[in-house]
Amino acid sequence: MSQPYAVILAGGLSTRMGGGNKALRILGGETLLARVIGRLAPQAGQLAINANGEAELFADYALPVIADGFAGFAGPLAGVLAGMDWAAGEGAESVVSVSVDTPFVPQDLVHRLREARGRSGVAVAASPDDTGRLRDHPTCALWPVALRNDLRAALESGLHRIGQFAAAYDPGRAVFDSHPLDPFLNLNTPEDLARAARLVQG
């Protein structure tokens, strides 16, 4: 079975990070995007970057840059749909989404998601929080491209919560250990970035 395609979600506004493009923030001498590519590329058949209105910023990465099909920064679900449409056009049956602000994403993410697929073919990553409660990370998930019309209709109806869309399809869960580091630690603020830098140095 061929490896699924994968899309890196880098289309957000990065407002909590202070604006600009979060994907190009530096962590341990590399951009967040380069770190995610390094972990994801060996697992995926092909990679694309989902970004909006700034494809030239990613020219050095030599990857397809696909924009949302919805105006006004419709959130990660619009990026997932863009990834589904791209993967379907390439003949792929599924696509894995990964947020660009998760630079420690597991190096066996794709394999584990494929093993965890639910009846609908959807699988989401999950890890326990500090209290031991399992937390879903639906931006890091496996999506059958056959759901793209459903997702398009959901977006057109005003749905923007990625977890809500995933939950409607009874997803399987690939559960990852969160110790000593939660691999889905996402970097939303300069403080998060500084914390991650200390982890990298340590």
PDB file of C-alpha atoms in Angstrom:
ATOM      1  CA  MET A   1       0.000   0.000   0.000  1.00  0.00           C
ATOM      2  CA  SER A   2       1.421   3.377  -0.983  1.00  0.00           C
ATOM      3  CA  GLN A   3       2.100   6.015   1.629  1.00  0.00           C
ATOM      4  CA  PRO A   4      -0.591   8.663   2.104  1.00  0.00           C
ATOM      5  CA  TYR A   5       0.017  12.196   0.946  1.00  0.00           C
ATOM      6  CA  ALA A   6       0.442  14.834   3.625  1.00  0.00           C
ATOM      7  CA  VAL A   7      -0.298  18.541   3.952  1.00  0.00           C
ATOM      8  CA  ILE A   8       1.351  20.903   6.416  1.00  0.00           C
ATOM      9  CA  LEU A   9      -1.174  23.441   7.668  1.00  0.00           C
ATOM     10  CA  ALA A  10       0.549  26.826   7.587  1.00  0.00           C
ATOM     11  CA  GLY A  11      -2.322  29.068   6.551  1.00  0.00           C
ATOM     12  CA  GLY A  12      -3.164  30.767   9.823  1.00  0.00           C
ATOM     13  CA  LEU A  13      -2.773  34.403  10.811  1.00  0.00           C
ATOM     14  CA  SER A  14      -0.336  33.726  13.698  1.00  0.00           C
ATOM     15  CA  THR A  15      -1.921  36.526  15.732  1.00  0.00           C
ATOM     16  CA  ARG A  16      -0.903  35.085  19.113  1.00  0.00           C
ATOM     17  CA  MET A  17       2.666  34.685  17.829  1.00  0.00           C
ATOM     18  CA  GLY A  18       2.734  38.388  17.033  1.00  0.00           C
ATOM     19  CA  GLY A  19       1.841  38.204  13.354  1.00  0.00           C
ATOM     20  CA  GLY A  20       3.958  37.299  10.380  1.00  0.00           C
ATOM     21  CA  ASN A  21       4.238  33.711   9.253  1.00  0.00           C
ATOM     22  CA  LYS A  22       4.594  31.275  12.122  1.00  0.00           C
ATOM     23  CA  ALA A  23       5.980  28.628   9.782  1.00  0.00           C
ATOM     24  CA  LEU A  24       9.156  30.668   9.347  1.00  0.00           C
ATOM     25  CA  ARG A  25       9.856  31.261  13.043  1.00  0.00           C
ATOM     26  CA  ILE A  26      13.216  29.811  14.079  1.00  0.00           C
ATOM     27  CA  LEU A  27      13.589  26.965  16.572  1.00  0.00           C
ATOM     28  CA  GLY A  28      17.040  25.562  17.228  1.00  0.00           C
ATOM     29  CA  GLY A  29      18.462  27.024  14.043  1.00  0.00           C
ATOM     30  CA  GLU A  30      15.658  25.771  11.779  1.00  0.00           C
ATOM     31  CA  THR A  31      12.273  27.120  10.814  1.00  0.00           C
ATOM     32  CA  LEU A  32       9.259  25.403  12.295  1.00  0.00           C
ATOM     33  CA  LEU A  33       8.341  24.404   8.751  1.00  0.00           C
ATOM     34  CA  ALA A  34      11.730  22.791   8.133  1.00  0.00           C
ATOM     35  CA  ARG A  35      11.411  20.824  11.360  1.00  0.00           C
ATOM     36  CA  VAL A  36       7.978  19.497  10.445  1.00  0.00           C
ATOM     37  CA  ILE A  37       9.119  18.641   6.913  1.00  0.00           C
ATOM     38  CA  GLY A  38      12.109  16.768   8.306  1.00  0.00           C
ATOM     39  CA  ARG A  39       9.890  14.594  10.470  1.00  0.00           C
ATOM     40  CA  LEU A  40       7.028  14.143   8.029  1.00  0.00           C
ATOM     41  CA  ALA A  41       8.729  13.703   4.654  1.00  0.00           C
ATOM     42  CA  PRO A  42      10.062  10.165   5.327  1.00  0.00           C
ATOM     43  CA  GLN A  43       6.532   9.072   6.269  1.00  0.00           C
ATOM     44  CA  ALA A  44       4.542  10.518   3.360  1.00  0.00           C
ATOM     45  CA  GLY A  45       4.240   9.801  -0.326  1.00  0.00           C
ATOM     46  CA  GLN A  46       4.183  13.505  -1.235  1.00  0.00           C
ATOM     47  CA  LEU A  47       4.101  16.707   0.798  1.00  0.00           C
ATOM     48  CA  ALA A  48       2.384  20.041   0.217  1.00  0.00           C
ATOM     49  CA  ILE A  49       2.220  23.267   2.208  1.00  0.00           C
ATOM     50  CA  ASN A  50      -1.143  24.901   2.842  1.00  0.00           C
ATOM     51  CA  ALA A  51      -0.642  28.660   2.961  1.00  0.00           C
ATOM     52  CA  ASN A  52      -2.555  31.706   1.810  1.00  0.00           C
ATOM     53  CA  GLY A  53      -1.330  34.503  -0.428  1.00  0.00           C
ATOM     54  CA  GLU A  54       2.382  34.046   0.212  1.00  0.00           C
ATOM     55  CA  ALA A  55       3.594  31.113  -1.873  1.00  0.00           C
ATOM     56  CA  GLU A  56       6.844  32.926  -2.712  1.00  0.00           C
ATOM     57  CA  LEU A  57       7.894  32.738   0.950  1.00  0.00           C
ATOM     58  CA  PHE A  58       8.186  28.963   0.620  1.00  0.00           C
ATOM     59  CA  ALA A  59      10.095  28.772  -2.670  1.00  0.00           C
ATOM     60  CA  ASP A  60      13.212  27.349  -0.978  1.00  0.00           C
ATOM     61  CA  TYR A  61      11.293  24.286   0.186  1.00  0.00           C
ATOM     62  CA  ALA A  62      10.472  23.090  -3.366  1.00  0.00           C
ATOM     63  CA  LEU A  63       7.043  21.795  -2.352  1.00  0.00           C
ATOM     64  CA  PRO A  64       3.603  22.538  -3.782  1.00  0.00           C
ATOM     65  CA  VAL A  65       1.925  25.440  -1.992  1.00  0.00           C
ATOM     66  CA  ILE A  66      -1.857  25.166  -1.943  1.00  0.00           C
ATOM     67  CA  ALA A  67      -4.203  27.895  -0.758  1.00  0.00           C
ATOM     68  CA  ASP A  68      -7.553  27.617   0.983  1.00  0.00           C
ATOM     69  CA  GLY A  69     -10.559  27.588  -1.297  1.00  0.00           C
ATOM     70  CA  PHE A  70     -12.427  29.770   1.208  1.00  0.00           C
ATOM     71  CA  ALA A  71     -11.838  33.493   1.660  1.00  0.00           C
ATOM     72  CA  GLY A  72     -11.054  35.149   4.953  1.00  0.00           C
ATOM     73  CA  PHE A  73      -8.795  32.589   6.665  1.00  0.00           C
ATOM     74  CA  ALA A  74     -11.419  29.953   7.408  1.00  0.00           C
ATOM     75  CA  GLY A  75      -9.160  28.013   9.770  1.00  0.00           C
ATOM     76  CA  PRO A  76      -7.499  24.603   9.668  1.00  0.00           C
ATOM     77  CA  LEU A  77     -10.564  22.843   8.256  1.00  0.00           C
ATOM     78  CA  ALA A  78     -10.195  24.893   5.079  1.00  0.00           C
ATOM     79  CA  GLY A  79      -6.562  23.780   4.946  1.00  0.00           C
ATOM     80  CA  VAL A  80      -7.607  20.158   5.342  1.00  0.00           C
ATOM     81  CA  LEU A  81     -10.047  20.578   2.451  1.00  0.00           C
ATOM     82  CA  ALA A  82      -7.317  22.118   0.301  1.00  0.00           C
ATOM     83  CA  GLY A  83      -5.137  19.139   1.151  1.00  0.00           C
ATOM     84  CA  MET A  84      -7.915  16.687   0.318  1.00  0.00           C
ATOM     85  CA  ASP A  85      -8.535  18.345  -3.048  1.00  0.00           C
ATOM     86  CA  TRP A  86      -4.812  18.359  -3.866  1.00  0.00           C
ATOM     87  CA  ALA A  87      -4.331  14.725  -2.847  1.00  0.00           C
ATOM     88  CA  ALA A  88      -7.421  13.620  -4.766  1.00  0.00           C
ATOM     89  CA  GLY A  89      -6.103  15.378  -7.849  1.00  0.00           C
ATOM     90  CA  GLU A  90      -2.894  13.387  -7.487  1.00  0.00           C
ATOM     91  CA  GLY A  91      -4.810  10.124  -7.258  1.00  0.00           C
ATOM     92  CA  ALA A  92      -4.285   9.589  -3.521  1.00  0.00           C
ATOM     93  CA  GLU A  93      -6.991   8.013  -1.377  1.00  0.00           C
ATOM     94  CA  SER A  94      -6.157   9.835   1.826  1.00  0.00           C
ATOM     95  CA  VAL A  95      -4.165  12.746   3.190  1.00  0.00           C
ATOM     96  CA  VAL A  96      -2.530  13.334   6.559  1.00  0.00           C
ATOM     97  CA  SER A  97      -2.703  16.857   7.978  1.00  0.00           C
ATOM     98  CA  VAL A  98      -0.100  18.232  10.366  1.00  0.00           C
ATOM     99  CA  SER A  99      -0.018  21.714  11.862  1.00  0.00           C
ATOM    100  CA  VAL A 100       3.190  23.636  11.240  1.00  0.00           C
ATOM    101  CA  ASP A 101       3.311  24.645  14.913  1.00  0.00           C
ATOM    102  CA  THR A 102       3.909  21.065  16.098  1.00  0.00           C
ATOM    103  CA  PRO A 103       7.673  20.728  15.517  1.00  0.00           C
ATOM    104  CA  PHE A 104       7.995  17.559  17.610  1.00  0.00           C
ATOM    105  CA  VAL A 105       5.403  15.578  15.627  1.00  0.00           C
ATOM    106  CA  PRO A 106       6.074  11.817  15.953  1.00  0.00           C
ATOM    107  CA  GLN A 107       8.237  10.135  13.356  1.00  0.00           C
ATOM    108  CA  ASP A 108       5.772   7.231  13.202  1.00  0.00           C
ATOM    109  CA  LEU A 109       2.673   9.437  13.033  1.00  0.00           C
ATOM    110  CA  VAL A 110       1.487   8.317   9.592  1.00  0.00           C
ATOM    111  CA  HIS A 111       1.930   4.604  10.333  1.00  0.00           C
ATOM    112  CA  ARG A 112       0.098   4.879  13.635  1.00  0.00           C
ATOM    113  CA  LEU A 113      -2.755   6.900  12.135  1.00  0.00           C
ATOM    114  CA  ARG A 114      -3.230   4.328   9.384  1.00  0.00           C
ATOM    115  CA  GLU A 115      -3.376   1.537  11.952  1.00  0.00           C
ATOM    116  CA  ALA A 116      -5.928   3.461  14.020  1.00  0.00           C
ATOM    117  CA  ARG A 117      -8.411   4.299  11.255  1.00  0.00           C
ATOM    118  CA  GLY A 118     -12.054   4.140  12.231  1.00  0.00           C
ATOM    119  CA  ARG A 119     -14.868   2.806  10.063  1.00  0.00           C
ATOM    120  CA  SER A 120     -15.030   6.048   8.118  1.00  0.00           C
ATOM    121  CA  GLY A 121     -11.281   6.003   7.522  1.00  0.00           C
ATOM    122  CA  VAL A 122     -10.636   9.009   9.759  1.00  0.00           C
ATOM    123  CA  ALA A 123      -8.008   8.810  12.502  1.00  0.00           C
ATOM    124  CA  VAL A 124      -6.808  11.532  14.845  1.00  0.00           C
ATOM    125  CA  ALA A 125      -3.717  11.737  17.003  1.00  0.00           C
ATOM    126  CA  ALA A 126      -4.185  11.894  20.767  1.00  0.00           C
ATOM    127  CA  SER A 127      -2.045  12.135  23.871  1.00  0.00           C
ATOM    128  CA  PRO A 128      -2.699  12.375  27.633  1.00  0.00           C
ATOM    129  CA  ASP A 129      -2.548  15.811  29.240  1.00  0.00           C
ATOM    130  CA  ASP A 130      -0.931  16.568  32.600  1.00  0.00           C
ATOM    131  CA  THR A 131      -3.877  15.007  34.430  1.00  0.00           C
ATOM    132  CA  GLY A 132      -3.834  11.830  32.338  1.00  0.00           C
ATOM    133  CA  ARG A 133      -6.943  12.780  30.399  1.00  0.00           C
ATOM    134  CA  LEU A 134      -6.746  11.881  26.730  1.00  0.00           C
ATOM    135  CA  ARG A 135      -6.700  14.911  24.438  1.00  0.00           C
ATOM    136  CA  ASP A 136      -7.360  14.780  20.707  1.00  0.00           C
ATOM    137  CA  HIS A 137      -5.167  16.693  18.249  1.00  0.00           C
ATOM    138  CA  PRO A 138      -7.398  16.813  15.176  1.00  0.00           C
ATOM    139  CA  THR A 139      -5.069  19.029  13.155  1.00  0.00           C
ATOM    140  CA  CYS A 140      -2.792  15.971  13.131  1.00  0.00           C
ATOM    141  CA  ALA A 141      -5.059  13.427  11.489  1.00  0.00           C
ATOM    142  CA  LEU A 142      -5.703  11.099   8.562  1.00  0.00           C
ATOM    143  CA  TRP A 143      -8.562  12.034   6.229  1.00  0.00           C
ATOM    144  CA  PRO A 144     -10.018  10.011   3.326  1.00  0.00           C
ATOM    145  CA  VAL A 145     -10.284  12.289   0.311  1.00  0.00           C
ATOM    146  CA  ALA A 146     -13.743  10.788  -0.284  1.00  0.00           C
ATOM    147  CA  LEU A 147     -14.974  13.083   2.521  1.00  0.00           C
ATOM    148  CA  ARG A 148     -14.026  16.272   0.731  1.00  0.00           C
ATOM    149  CA  ASN A 149     -17.534  17.044  -0.498  1.00  0.00           C
ATOM    150  CA  ASP A 150     -18.863  16.538   3.031  1.00  0.00           C
ATOM    151  CA  LEU A 151     -16.182  18.865   4.364  1.00  0.00           C
ATOM    152  CA  ARG A 152     -16.889  21.485   1.716  1.00  0.00           C
ATOM    153  CA  ALA A 153     -20.581  21.418   2.626  1.00  0.00           C
ATOM    154  CA  ALA A 154     -19.725  21.700   6.328  1.00  0.00           C
ATOM    155  CA  LEU A 155     -17.549  24.744   5.710  1.00  0.00           C
ATOM    156  CA  GLU A 156     -20.217  26.351   3.563  1.00  0.00           C
ATOM    157  CA  SER A 157     -22.700  25.827   6.413  1.00  0.00           C
ATOM    158  CA  GLY A 158     -20.402  27.734   8.764  1.00  0.00           C
ATOM    159  CA  LEU A 159     -18.617  24.909  10.595  1.00  0.00           C
ATOM    160  CA  HIS A 160     -15.002  25.774  11.406  1.00  0.00           C
ATOM    161  CA  ARG A 161     -14.197  23.518  14.366  1.00  0.00           C
ATOM    162  CA  ILE A 162     -11.924  20.795  13.110  1.00  0.00           C
ATOM    163  CA  GLY A 163     -12.546  18.569  16.123  1.00  0.00           C
ATOM    164  CA  GLN A 164     -16.284  18.772  15.602  1.00  0.00           C
ATOM    165  CA  PHE A 165     -15.968  17.687  11.986  1.00  0.00           C
ATOM    166  CA  ALA A 166     -13.690  14.777  12.886  1.00  0.00           C
ATOM    167  CA  ALA A 167     -15.970  13.647  15.724  1.00  0.00           C
ATOM    168  CA  ALA A 168     -18.901  13.332  13.320  1.00  0.00           C
ATOM    169  CA  TYR A 169     -17.080  10.465  11.579  1.00  0.00           C
ATOM    170  CA  ASP A 170     -16.334   8.343  14.664  1.00  0.00           C
ATOM    171  CA  PRO A 171     -12.573   8.574  14.207  1.00  0.00           C
ATOM    172  CA  GLY A 172     -10.038   6.072  15.373  1.00  0.00           C
ATOM    173  CA  ARG A 173      -7.367   7.388  17.720  1.00  0.00           C
ATOM    174  CA  ALA A 174      -3.643   6.913  17.578  1.00  0.00           C
ATOM    175  CA  VAL A 175      -2.526   7.492  21.170  1.00  0.00           C
ATOM    176  CA  PHE A 176       1.027   8.710  21.762  1.00  0.00           C
ATOM    177  CA  ASP A 177       2.935   8.954  25.029  1.00  0.00           C
ATOM    178  CA  SER A 178       3.309  12.501  26.326  1.00  0.00           C
ATOM    179  CA  HIS A 179       6.359  11.865  28.510  1.00  0.00           C
ATOM    180  CA  PRO A 180       8.938  13.252  28.689  1.00  0.00           C
ATOM    181  CA  LEU A 181       7.539  15.526  25.957  1.00  0.00           C
ATOM    182  CA  ASP A 182       4.114  15.750  24.367  1.00  0.00           C
ATOM    183  CA  PRO A 183       4.916  15.334  20.657  1.00  0.00           C
ATOM    184  CA  PHE A 184       1.904  17.505  19.825  1.00  0.00           C
ATOM    185  CA  LEU A 185       3.113  20.478  21.827  1.00  0.00           C
ATOM    186  CA  ASN A 186       1.932  23.351  19.671  1.00  0.00           C
ATOM    187  CA  LEU A 187       3.601  26.734  19.623  1.00  0.00           C
ATOM    188  CA  ASN A 188       1.096  29.588  19.615  1.00  0.00           C
ATOM    189  CA  THR A 189       2.936  32.384  21.405  1.00  0.00           C
ATOM    190  CA  PRO A 190       6.493  33.720  21.728  1.00  0.00           C
ATOM    191  CA  GLU A 191       6.534  32.154  25.194  1.00  0.00           C
ATOM    192  CA  ASP A 192       5.704  28.758  23.695  1.00  0.00           C
ATOM    193  CA  LEU A 193       8.547  29.199  21.212  1.00  0.00           C
ATOM    194  CA  ALA A 194      10.970  30.098  23.991  1.00  0.00           C
ATOM    195  CA  ARG A 195       9.891  27.018  25.964  1.00  0.00           C
ATOM    196  CA  ALA A 196      10.429  24.808  22.921  1.00  0.00           C
ATOM    197  CA  ALA A 197      13.866  26.339  22.406  1.00  0.00           C
ATOM    198  CA  ARG A 198      14.806  25.327  25.958  1.00  0.00           C
ATOM    199  CA  LEU A 199      13.576  21.790  25.235  1.00  0.00           C
ATOM    200  CA  VAL A 200      15.654  21.596  22.075  1.00  0.00           C
ATOM    201  CA  GLN A 201      18.742  22.857  23.859  1.00  0.00           C
ATOM    202  CA  GLY A 202      18.148  20.423  26.711  1.00  0.00           C
TER     203      GLY A 202
END
